[in-house]
Structure formats: C-alpha cells, structure tokens
PDB file of C-alpha atoms in Angstrom:
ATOM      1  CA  UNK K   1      95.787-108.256 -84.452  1.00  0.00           C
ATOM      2  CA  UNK K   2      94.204-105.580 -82.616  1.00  0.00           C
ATOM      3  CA  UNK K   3      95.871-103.725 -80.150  1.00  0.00           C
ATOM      4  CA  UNK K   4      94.165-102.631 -76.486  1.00  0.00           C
ATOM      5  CA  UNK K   5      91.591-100.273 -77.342  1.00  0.00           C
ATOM      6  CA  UNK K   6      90.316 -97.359 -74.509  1.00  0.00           C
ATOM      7  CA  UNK K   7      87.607 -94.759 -74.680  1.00  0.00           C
ATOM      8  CA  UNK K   8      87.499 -91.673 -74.771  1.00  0.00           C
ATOM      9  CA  UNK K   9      90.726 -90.531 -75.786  1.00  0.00           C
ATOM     10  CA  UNK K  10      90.143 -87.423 -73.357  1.00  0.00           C
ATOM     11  CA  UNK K  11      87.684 -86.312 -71.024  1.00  0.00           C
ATOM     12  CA  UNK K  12      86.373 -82.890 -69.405  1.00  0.00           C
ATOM     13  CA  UNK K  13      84.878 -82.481 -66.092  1.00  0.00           C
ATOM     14  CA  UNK K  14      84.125 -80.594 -63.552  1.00  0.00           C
ATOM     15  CA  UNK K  15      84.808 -81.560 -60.273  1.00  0.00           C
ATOM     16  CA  UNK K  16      82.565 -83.351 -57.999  1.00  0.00           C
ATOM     17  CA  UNK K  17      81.229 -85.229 -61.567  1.00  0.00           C
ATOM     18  CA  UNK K  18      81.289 -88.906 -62.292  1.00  0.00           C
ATOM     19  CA  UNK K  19      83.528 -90.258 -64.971  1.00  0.00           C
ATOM     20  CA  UNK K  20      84.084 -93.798 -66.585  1.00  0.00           C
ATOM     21  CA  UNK K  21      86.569 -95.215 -69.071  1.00  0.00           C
ATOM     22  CA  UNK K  22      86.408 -98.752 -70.760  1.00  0.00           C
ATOM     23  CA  UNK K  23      88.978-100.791 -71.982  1.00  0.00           C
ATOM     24  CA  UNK K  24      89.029-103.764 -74.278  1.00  0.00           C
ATOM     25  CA  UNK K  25      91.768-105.974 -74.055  1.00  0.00           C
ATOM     26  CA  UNK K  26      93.914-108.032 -76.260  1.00  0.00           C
ATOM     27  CA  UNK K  27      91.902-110.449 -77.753  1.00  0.00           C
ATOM     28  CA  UNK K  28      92.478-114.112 -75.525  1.00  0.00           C
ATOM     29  CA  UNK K  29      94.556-111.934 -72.868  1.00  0.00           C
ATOM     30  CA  UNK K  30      93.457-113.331 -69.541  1.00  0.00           C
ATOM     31  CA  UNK K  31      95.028-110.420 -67.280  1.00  0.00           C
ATOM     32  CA  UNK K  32      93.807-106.528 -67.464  1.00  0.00           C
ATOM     33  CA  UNK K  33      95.257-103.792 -65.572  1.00  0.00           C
ATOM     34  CA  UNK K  34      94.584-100.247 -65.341  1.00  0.00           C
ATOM     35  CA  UNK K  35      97.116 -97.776 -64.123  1.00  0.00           C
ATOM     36  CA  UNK K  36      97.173 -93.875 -63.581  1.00  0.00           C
ATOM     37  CA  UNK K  37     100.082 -91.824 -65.239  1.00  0.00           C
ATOM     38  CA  UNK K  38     100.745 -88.563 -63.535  1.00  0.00           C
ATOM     39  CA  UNK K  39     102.342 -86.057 -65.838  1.00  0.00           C
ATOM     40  CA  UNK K  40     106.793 -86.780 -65.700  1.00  0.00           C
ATOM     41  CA  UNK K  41     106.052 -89.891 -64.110  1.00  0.00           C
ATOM     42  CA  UNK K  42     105.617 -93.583 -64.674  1.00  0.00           C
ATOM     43  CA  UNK K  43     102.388 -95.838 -64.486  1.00  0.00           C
ATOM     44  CA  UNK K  44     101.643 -96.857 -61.324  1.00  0.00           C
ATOM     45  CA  UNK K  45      99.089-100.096 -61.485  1.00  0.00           C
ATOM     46  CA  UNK K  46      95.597 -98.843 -59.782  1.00  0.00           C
ATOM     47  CA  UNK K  47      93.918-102.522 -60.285  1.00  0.00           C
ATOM     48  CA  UNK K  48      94.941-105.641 -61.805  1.00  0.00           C
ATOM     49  CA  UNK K  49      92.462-108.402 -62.992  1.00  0.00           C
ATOM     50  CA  UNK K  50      92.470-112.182 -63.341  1.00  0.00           C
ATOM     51  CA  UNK K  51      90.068-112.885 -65.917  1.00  0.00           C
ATOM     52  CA  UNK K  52      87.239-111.530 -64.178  1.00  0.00           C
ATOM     53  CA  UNK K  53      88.462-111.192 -60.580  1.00  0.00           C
ATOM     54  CA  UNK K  54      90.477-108.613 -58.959  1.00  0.00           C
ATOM     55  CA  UNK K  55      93.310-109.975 -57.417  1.00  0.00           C
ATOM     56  CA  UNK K  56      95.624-107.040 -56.619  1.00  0.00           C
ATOM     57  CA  UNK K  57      93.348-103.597 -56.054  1.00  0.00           C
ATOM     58  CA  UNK K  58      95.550-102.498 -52.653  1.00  0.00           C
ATOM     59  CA  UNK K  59      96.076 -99.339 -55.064  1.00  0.00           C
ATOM     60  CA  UNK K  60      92.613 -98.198 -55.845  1.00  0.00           C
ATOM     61  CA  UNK K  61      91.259 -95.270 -53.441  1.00  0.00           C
ATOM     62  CA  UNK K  62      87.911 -97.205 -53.081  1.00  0.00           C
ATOM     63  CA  UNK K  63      86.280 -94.475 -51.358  1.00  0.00           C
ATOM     64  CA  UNK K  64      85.950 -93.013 -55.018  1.00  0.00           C
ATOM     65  CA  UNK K  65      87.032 -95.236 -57.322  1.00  0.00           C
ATOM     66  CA  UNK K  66      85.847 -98.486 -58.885  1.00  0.00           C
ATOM     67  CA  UNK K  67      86.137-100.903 -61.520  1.00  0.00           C
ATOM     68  CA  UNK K  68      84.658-104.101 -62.883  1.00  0.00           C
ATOM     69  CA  UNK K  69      85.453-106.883 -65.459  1.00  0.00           C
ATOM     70  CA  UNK K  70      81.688-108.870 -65.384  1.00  0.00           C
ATOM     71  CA  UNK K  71      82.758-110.936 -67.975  1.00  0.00           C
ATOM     72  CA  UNK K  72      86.347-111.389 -68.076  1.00  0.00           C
ATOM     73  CA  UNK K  73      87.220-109.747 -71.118  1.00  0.00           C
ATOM     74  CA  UNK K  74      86.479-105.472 -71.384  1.00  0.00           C
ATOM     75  CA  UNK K  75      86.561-103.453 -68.241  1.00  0.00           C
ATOM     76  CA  UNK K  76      85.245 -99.911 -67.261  1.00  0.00           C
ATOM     77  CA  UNK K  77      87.180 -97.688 -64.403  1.00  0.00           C
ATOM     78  CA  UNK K  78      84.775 -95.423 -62.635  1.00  0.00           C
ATOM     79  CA  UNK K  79      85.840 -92.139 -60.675  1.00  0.00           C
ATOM     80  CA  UNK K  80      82.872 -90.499 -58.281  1.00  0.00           C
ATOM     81  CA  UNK K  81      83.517 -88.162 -57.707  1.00  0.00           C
ATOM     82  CA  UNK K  82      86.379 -86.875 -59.033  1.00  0.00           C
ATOM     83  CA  UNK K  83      89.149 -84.462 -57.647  1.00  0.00           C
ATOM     84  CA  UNK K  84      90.966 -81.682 -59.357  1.00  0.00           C
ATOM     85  CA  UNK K  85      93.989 -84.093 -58.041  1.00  0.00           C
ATOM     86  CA  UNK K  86      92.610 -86.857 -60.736  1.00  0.00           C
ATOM     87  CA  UNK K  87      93.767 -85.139 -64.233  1.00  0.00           C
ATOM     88  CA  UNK K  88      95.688 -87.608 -65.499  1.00  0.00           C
ATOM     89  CA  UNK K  89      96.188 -90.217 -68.104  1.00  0.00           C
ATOM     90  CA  UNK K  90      94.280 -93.364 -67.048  1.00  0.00           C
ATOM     91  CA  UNK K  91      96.229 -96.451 -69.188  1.00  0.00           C
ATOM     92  CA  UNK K  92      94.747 -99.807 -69.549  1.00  0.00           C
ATOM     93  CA  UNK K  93      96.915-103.118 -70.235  1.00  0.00           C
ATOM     94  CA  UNK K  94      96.856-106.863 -70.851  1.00  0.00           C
ATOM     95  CA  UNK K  95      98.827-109.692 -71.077  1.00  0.00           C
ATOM     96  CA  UNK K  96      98.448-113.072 -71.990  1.00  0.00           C
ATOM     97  CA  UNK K  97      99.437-116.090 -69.663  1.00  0.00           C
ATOM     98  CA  UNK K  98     102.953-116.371 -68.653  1.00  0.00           C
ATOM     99  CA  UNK K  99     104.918-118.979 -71.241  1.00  0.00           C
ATOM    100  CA  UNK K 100     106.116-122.597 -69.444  1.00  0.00           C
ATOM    101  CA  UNK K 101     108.125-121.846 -66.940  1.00  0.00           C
ATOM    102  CA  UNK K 102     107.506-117.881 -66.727  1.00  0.00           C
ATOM    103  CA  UNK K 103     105.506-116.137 -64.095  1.00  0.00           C
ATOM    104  CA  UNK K 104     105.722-112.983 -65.926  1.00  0.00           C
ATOM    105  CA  UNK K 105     104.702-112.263 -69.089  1.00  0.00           C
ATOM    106  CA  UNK K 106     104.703-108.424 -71.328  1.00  0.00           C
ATOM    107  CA  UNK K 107     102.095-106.156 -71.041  1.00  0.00           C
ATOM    108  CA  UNK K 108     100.536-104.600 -73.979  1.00  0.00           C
ATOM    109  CA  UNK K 109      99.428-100.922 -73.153  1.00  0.00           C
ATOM    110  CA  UNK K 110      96.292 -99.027 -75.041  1.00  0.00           C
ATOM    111  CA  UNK K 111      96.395 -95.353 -76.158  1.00  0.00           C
ATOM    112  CA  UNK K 112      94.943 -93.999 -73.267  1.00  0.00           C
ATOM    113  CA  UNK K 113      92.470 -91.865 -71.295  1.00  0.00           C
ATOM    114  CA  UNK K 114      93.207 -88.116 -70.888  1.00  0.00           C
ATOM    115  CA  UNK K 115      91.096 -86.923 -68.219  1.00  0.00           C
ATOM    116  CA  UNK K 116      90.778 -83.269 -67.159  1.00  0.00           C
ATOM    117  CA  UNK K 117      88.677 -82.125 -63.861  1.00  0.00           C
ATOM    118  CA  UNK K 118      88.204 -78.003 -63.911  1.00  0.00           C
TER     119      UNK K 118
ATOM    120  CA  UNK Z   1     110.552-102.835 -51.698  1.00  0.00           C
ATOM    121  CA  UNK Z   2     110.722-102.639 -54.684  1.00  0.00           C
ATOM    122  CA  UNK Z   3     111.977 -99.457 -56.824  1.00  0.00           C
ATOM    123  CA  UNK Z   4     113.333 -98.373 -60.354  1.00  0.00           C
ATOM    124  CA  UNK Z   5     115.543 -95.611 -60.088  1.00  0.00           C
ATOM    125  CA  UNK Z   6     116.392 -93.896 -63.744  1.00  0.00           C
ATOM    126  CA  UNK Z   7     118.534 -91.040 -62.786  1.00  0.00           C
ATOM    127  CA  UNK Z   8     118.418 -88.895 -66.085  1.00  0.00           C
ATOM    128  CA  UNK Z   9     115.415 -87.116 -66.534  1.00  0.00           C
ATOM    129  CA  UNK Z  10     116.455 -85.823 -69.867  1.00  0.00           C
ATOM    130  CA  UNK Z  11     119.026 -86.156 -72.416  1.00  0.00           C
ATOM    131  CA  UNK Z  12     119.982 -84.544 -75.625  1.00  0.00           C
ATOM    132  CA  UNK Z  13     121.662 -86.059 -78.812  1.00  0.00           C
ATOM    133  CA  UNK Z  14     122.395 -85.149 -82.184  1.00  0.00           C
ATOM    134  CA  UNK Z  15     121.124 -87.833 -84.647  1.00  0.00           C
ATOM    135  CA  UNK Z  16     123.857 -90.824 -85.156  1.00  0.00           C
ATOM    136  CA  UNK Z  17     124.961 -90.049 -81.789  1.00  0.00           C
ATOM    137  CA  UNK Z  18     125.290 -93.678 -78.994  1.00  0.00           C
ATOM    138  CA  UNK Z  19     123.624 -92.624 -76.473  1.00  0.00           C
ATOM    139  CA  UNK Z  20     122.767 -94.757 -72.974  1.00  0.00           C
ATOM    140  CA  UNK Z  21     119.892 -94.871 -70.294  1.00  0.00           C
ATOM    141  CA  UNK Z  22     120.413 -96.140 -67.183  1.00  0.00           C
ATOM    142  CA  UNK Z  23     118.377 -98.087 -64.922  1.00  0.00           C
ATOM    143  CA  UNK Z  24     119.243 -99.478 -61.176  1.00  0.00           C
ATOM    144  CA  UNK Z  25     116.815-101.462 -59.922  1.00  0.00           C
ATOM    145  CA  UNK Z  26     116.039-102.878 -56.364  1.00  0.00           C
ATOM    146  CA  UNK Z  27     114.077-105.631 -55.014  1.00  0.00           C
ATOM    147  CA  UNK Z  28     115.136-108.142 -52.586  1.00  0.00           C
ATOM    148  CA  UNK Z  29     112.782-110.780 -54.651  1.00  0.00           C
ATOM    149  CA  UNK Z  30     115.439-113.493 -56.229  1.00  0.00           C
ATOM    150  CA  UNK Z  31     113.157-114.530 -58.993  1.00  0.00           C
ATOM    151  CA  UNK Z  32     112.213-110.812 -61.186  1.00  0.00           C
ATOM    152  CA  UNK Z  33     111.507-109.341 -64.056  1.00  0.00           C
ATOM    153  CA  UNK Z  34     112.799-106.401 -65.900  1.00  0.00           C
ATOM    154  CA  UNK Z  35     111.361-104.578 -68.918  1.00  0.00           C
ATOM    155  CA  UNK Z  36     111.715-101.299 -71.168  1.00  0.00           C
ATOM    156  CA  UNK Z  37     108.930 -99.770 -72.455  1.00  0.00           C
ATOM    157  CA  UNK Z  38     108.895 -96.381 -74.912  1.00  0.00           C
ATOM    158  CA  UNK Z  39     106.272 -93.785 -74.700  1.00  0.00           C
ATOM    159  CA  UNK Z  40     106.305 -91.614 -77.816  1.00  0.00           C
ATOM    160  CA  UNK Z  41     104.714 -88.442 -78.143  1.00  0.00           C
ATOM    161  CA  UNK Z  42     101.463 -90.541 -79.316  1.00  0.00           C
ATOM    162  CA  UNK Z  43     101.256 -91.571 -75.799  1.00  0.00           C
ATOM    163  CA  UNK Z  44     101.131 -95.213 -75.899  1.00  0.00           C
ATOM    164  CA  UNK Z  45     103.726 -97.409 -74.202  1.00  0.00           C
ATOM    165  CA  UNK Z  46     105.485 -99.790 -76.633  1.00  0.00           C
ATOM    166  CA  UNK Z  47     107.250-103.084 -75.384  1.00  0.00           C
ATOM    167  CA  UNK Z  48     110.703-103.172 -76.043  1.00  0.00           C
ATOM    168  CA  UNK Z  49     112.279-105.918 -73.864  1.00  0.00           C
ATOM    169  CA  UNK Z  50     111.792-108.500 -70.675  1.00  0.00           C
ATOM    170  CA  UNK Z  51     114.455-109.704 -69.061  1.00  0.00           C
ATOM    171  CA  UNK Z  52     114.252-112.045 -66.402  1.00  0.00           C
ATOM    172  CA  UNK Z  53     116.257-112.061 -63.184  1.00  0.00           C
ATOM    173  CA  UNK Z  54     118.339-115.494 -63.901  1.00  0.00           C
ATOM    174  CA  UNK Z  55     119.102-114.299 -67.555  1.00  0.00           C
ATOM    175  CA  UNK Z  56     122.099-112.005 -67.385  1.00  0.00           C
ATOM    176  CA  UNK Z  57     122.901-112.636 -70.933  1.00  0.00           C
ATOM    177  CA  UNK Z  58     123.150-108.978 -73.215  1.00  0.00           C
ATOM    178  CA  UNK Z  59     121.360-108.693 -75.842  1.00  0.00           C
ATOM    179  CA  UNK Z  60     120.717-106.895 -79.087  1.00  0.00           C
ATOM    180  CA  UNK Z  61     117.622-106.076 -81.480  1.00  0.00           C
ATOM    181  CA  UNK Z  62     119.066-103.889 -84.019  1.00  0.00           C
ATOM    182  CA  UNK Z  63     120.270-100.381 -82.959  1.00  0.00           C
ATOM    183  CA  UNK Z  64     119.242-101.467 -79.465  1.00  0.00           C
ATOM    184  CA  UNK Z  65     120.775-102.966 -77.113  1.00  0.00           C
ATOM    185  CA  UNK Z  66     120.365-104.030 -73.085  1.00  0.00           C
ATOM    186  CA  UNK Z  67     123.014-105.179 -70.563  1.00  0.00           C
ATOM    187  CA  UNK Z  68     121.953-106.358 -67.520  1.00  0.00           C
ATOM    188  CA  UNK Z  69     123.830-106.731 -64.234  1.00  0.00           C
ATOM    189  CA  UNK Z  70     122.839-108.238 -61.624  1.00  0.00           C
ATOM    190  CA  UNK Z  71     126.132-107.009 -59.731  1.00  0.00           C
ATOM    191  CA  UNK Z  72     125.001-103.241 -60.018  1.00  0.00           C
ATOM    192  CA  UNK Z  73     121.206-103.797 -60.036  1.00  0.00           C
ATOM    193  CA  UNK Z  74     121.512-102.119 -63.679  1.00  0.00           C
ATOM    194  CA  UNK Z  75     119.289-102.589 -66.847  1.00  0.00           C
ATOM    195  CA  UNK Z  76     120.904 -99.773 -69.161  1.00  0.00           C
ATOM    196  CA  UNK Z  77     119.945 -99.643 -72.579  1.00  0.00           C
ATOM    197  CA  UNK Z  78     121.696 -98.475 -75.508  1.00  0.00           C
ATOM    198  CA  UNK Z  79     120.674 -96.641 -79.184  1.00  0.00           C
ATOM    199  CA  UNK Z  80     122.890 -96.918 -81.460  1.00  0.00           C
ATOM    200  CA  UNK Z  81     123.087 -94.443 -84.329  1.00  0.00           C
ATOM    201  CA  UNK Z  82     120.539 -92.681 -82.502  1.00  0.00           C
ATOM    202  CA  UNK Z  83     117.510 -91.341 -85.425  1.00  0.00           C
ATOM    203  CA  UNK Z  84     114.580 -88.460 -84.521  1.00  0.00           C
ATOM    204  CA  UNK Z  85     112.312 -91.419 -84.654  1.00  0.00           C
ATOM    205  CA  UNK Z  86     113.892 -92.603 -81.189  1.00  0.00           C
ATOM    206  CA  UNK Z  87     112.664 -89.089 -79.543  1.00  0.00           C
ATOM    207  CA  UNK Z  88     110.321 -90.349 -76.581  1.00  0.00           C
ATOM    208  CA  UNK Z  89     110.144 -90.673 -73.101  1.00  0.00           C
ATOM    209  CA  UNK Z  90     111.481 -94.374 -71.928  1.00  0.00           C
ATOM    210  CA  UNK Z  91     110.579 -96.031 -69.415  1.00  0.00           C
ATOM    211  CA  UNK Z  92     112.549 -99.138 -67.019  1.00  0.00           C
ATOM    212  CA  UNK Z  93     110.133-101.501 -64.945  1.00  0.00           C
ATOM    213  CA  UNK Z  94     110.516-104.302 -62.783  1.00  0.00           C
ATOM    214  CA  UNK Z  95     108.299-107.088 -61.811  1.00  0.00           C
ATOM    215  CA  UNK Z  96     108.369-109.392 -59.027  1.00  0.00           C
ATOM    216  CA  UNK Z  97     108.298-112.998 -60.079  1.00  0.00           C
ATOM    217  CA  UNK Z  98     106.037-114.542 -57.520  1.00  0.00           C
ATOM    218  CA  UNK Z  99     104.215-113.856 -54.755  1.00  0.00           C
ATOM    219  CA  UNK Z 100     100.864-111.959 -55.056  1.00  0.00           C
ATOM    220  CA  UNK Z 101     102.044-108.878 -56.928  1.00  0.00           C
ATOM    221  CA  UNK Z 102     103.667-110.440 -59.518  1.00  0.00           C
ATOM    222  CA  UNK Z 103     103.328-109.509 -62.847  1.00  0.00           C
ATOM    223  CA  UNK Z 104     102.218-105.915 -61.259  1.00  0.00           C
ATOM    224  CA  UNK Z 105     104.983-103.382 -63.159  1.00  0.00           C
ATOM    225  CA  UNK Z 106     107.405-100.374 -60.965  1.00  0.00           C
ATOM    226  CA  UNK Z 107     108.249 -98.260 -63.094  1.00  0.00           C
ATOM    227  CA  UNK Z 108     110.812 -95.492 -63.308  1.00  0.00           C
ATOM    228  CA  UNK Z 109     110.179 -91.727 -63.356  1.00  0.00           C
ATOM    229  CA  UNK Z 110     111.605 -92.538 -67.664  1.00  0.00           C
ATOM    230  CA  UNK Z 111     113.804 -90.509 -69.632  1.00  0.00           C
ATOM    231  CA  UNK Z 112     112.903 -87.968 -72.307  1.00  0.00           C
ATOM    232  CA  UNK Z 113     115.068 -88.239 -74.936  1.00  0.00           C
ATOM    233  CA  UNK Z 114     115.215 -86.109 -77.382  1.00  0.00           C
ATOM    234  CA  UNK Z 115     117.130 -86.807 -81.000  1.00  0.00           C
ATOM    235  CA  UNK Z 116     117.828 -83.480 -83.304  1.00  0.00           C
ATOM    236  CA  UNK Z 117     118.233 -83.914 -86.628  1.00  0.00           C
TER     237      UNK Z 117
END
C-alpha cells in the first residue's frame, strides 16, 4: 500500500514569493492534516480536514496561508507570501476513521516538504 | 491545556544498552489518546504505538516496550538491547478524545537518541 506522498521534497525561495505543496493521502483515509515542524521541535497541526472540509484551521495564519481539499482526497498548502520565519518542514498526514468505539485513530505521516525562504 | 513534556533532549547509548524516554503528559480531558512516533534521519515520522486513556495495560512489541501511568501522567518507552538502527529523534503525542480537536496530535519537543556501535 502506498504511503502519504508530498511534493517537492524541498523548496527555495526568496522571500515575499508564493509557494505551494500537495499532498496525497492514504488511499480511503477520510482525514488530512498538515502540520509545520520547526527545526528541534515537534509538529504542530496547521489545518486538519474532514474529507473535504476544514474542521479545525484555528492554527493557520490566514493572512498568508491557505489550503484546500476540492475533492476530498489530495490537498495543496499555499504560503503568500512567505517569511524568512517560514523555513521549515511542512508534513502532511492521514488517518482513516476511528475503529468502533474509538474517536482516535493513528496518523500516517509523508516524507515531507523542506522549504527554504533566502 | 493540553501539553507533552519530554524532558531529555538527548541521550547517548552504546549499542545493547536499555535505555528509557520519558513522557508526562497533561490534559484535563478524561477520555485521550497517547502515541509515539520515530523520526529517523530520513525525516518521516513512523507510528509506533496508541494508547488510549482507559487502557493502562503495558505493553510490548519486541525490543520495545511502553508503560503507561495514569498516576504520573507518564508514557515512557523502553529499547531494549538498544541497535544503531534505533538512532532517531522520538517523539510522545497526545490527543484529546472528543470534543472538536480531537484526533488533532501535541507533541513533545522528542528525544534524539543516538546508538554507537
């Protein structure tokens, strides 16, 4: 089974400059998030996605950030513009439905974006 | 709030060295989730475990093992015979199990650990 793919691997910019990255998900996984890893820290969840609606994006700095899920399956995360404060590594993740009785279920991580702003 | 604490940054062990990670947790949720996740130099976070909040039980998947208490708020997690393949940077989370962040993961700051040969 595939695994959660993301592209690019890494990015280059210069400030000021728009960005995206795109994430496919898990293959019948229902739930996408995308979360921004600052380097020596943990994840911390930017948006999370219900099939195609957001329901938890209290973490996203909208006034340069956005995302979308049209059809409920691959996403793209846009930055514009972007900040030297934005290098990071920009993770995607999925899960299926939680199991009977669950309300929680694992959350399968991709490789990664790298993104650099000069 | 909720908040993962994992107090070593790094640690150091000769291969077939035990060696243990701590995690304290807190949330004032009563229904939660708890999960480690391992980040190798690759970058990509592998599952390793869920626990949830009513399930207090240890338990072990080979050289690894997890015992949870809710007494301490700890999730500590255990290598035994440690090998250079362990080497990473591990990571505790926590999950609230209702409500309409749930299923959102807190992680820690992880732990590097590094395995010599």
């Amino acid at each position: 089974e595939a695994g959660v793919v993301q592209s690019p691997r890494y990015k280059i910019i210069e400030k000021k400059q728009p960005v995206a990255f795109w994430c496919n998900p898990i293959s019948g996984h229902n739930t996408l998030y995308w979360y921004l890893q600052n380097l020596g820290q943990g994840p911390e969840l930017l948006i999370r996605y219900e099939n195609e609606e957001a329901v938890d994006d209290s973490q996203l700095p909208k006034d340069r950030f956005s995302a979308e899920r049209l059809k409920g399956v691959d996403s793209t995360l846009k930055i514009q513009p972007a900040e030297l404060g934005d290098s990071a590594v920009y993770l995607c993740a999925s899960s299926p439905l939680p199991r009977p009785g669950q309300s929680n279920n694992e959350q399968f991580f991709g490789p990664g974006t790298r993104l650099t702003v000069l | 709030a909720q908040k993962v604490t994992q107090a070593q940054t790094e640690i150091s062990v000769v291969e077939k060295e035990d060696v243990t990670l701590d995690c304290v947790y807190e949330t004032r949720d009563t229904t939660y989730y708890l999960f480690w996740y391992k980040q190798p130099p690759s970058g990509e976070l592998v599952f390793l475990i869920r626990r949830n909040s009513f399930d207090e039980q240890n338990e072990i998947s080979g050289r690894y093992s997890w015992n949870f208490q809710k007494s301490t708020s700890s999730f500590n997690f255990t290598i035994t015979a440690s090998q250079v393949v362990d080497s990473a940077v591990y990571f505790c989370a926590l999950s609230s199990g209702y409500g309409g962040s749930q299923g959102n993961l807190i992680f820690g700051k992880g732990t590097k650990l590094s395995v010599k040969p």
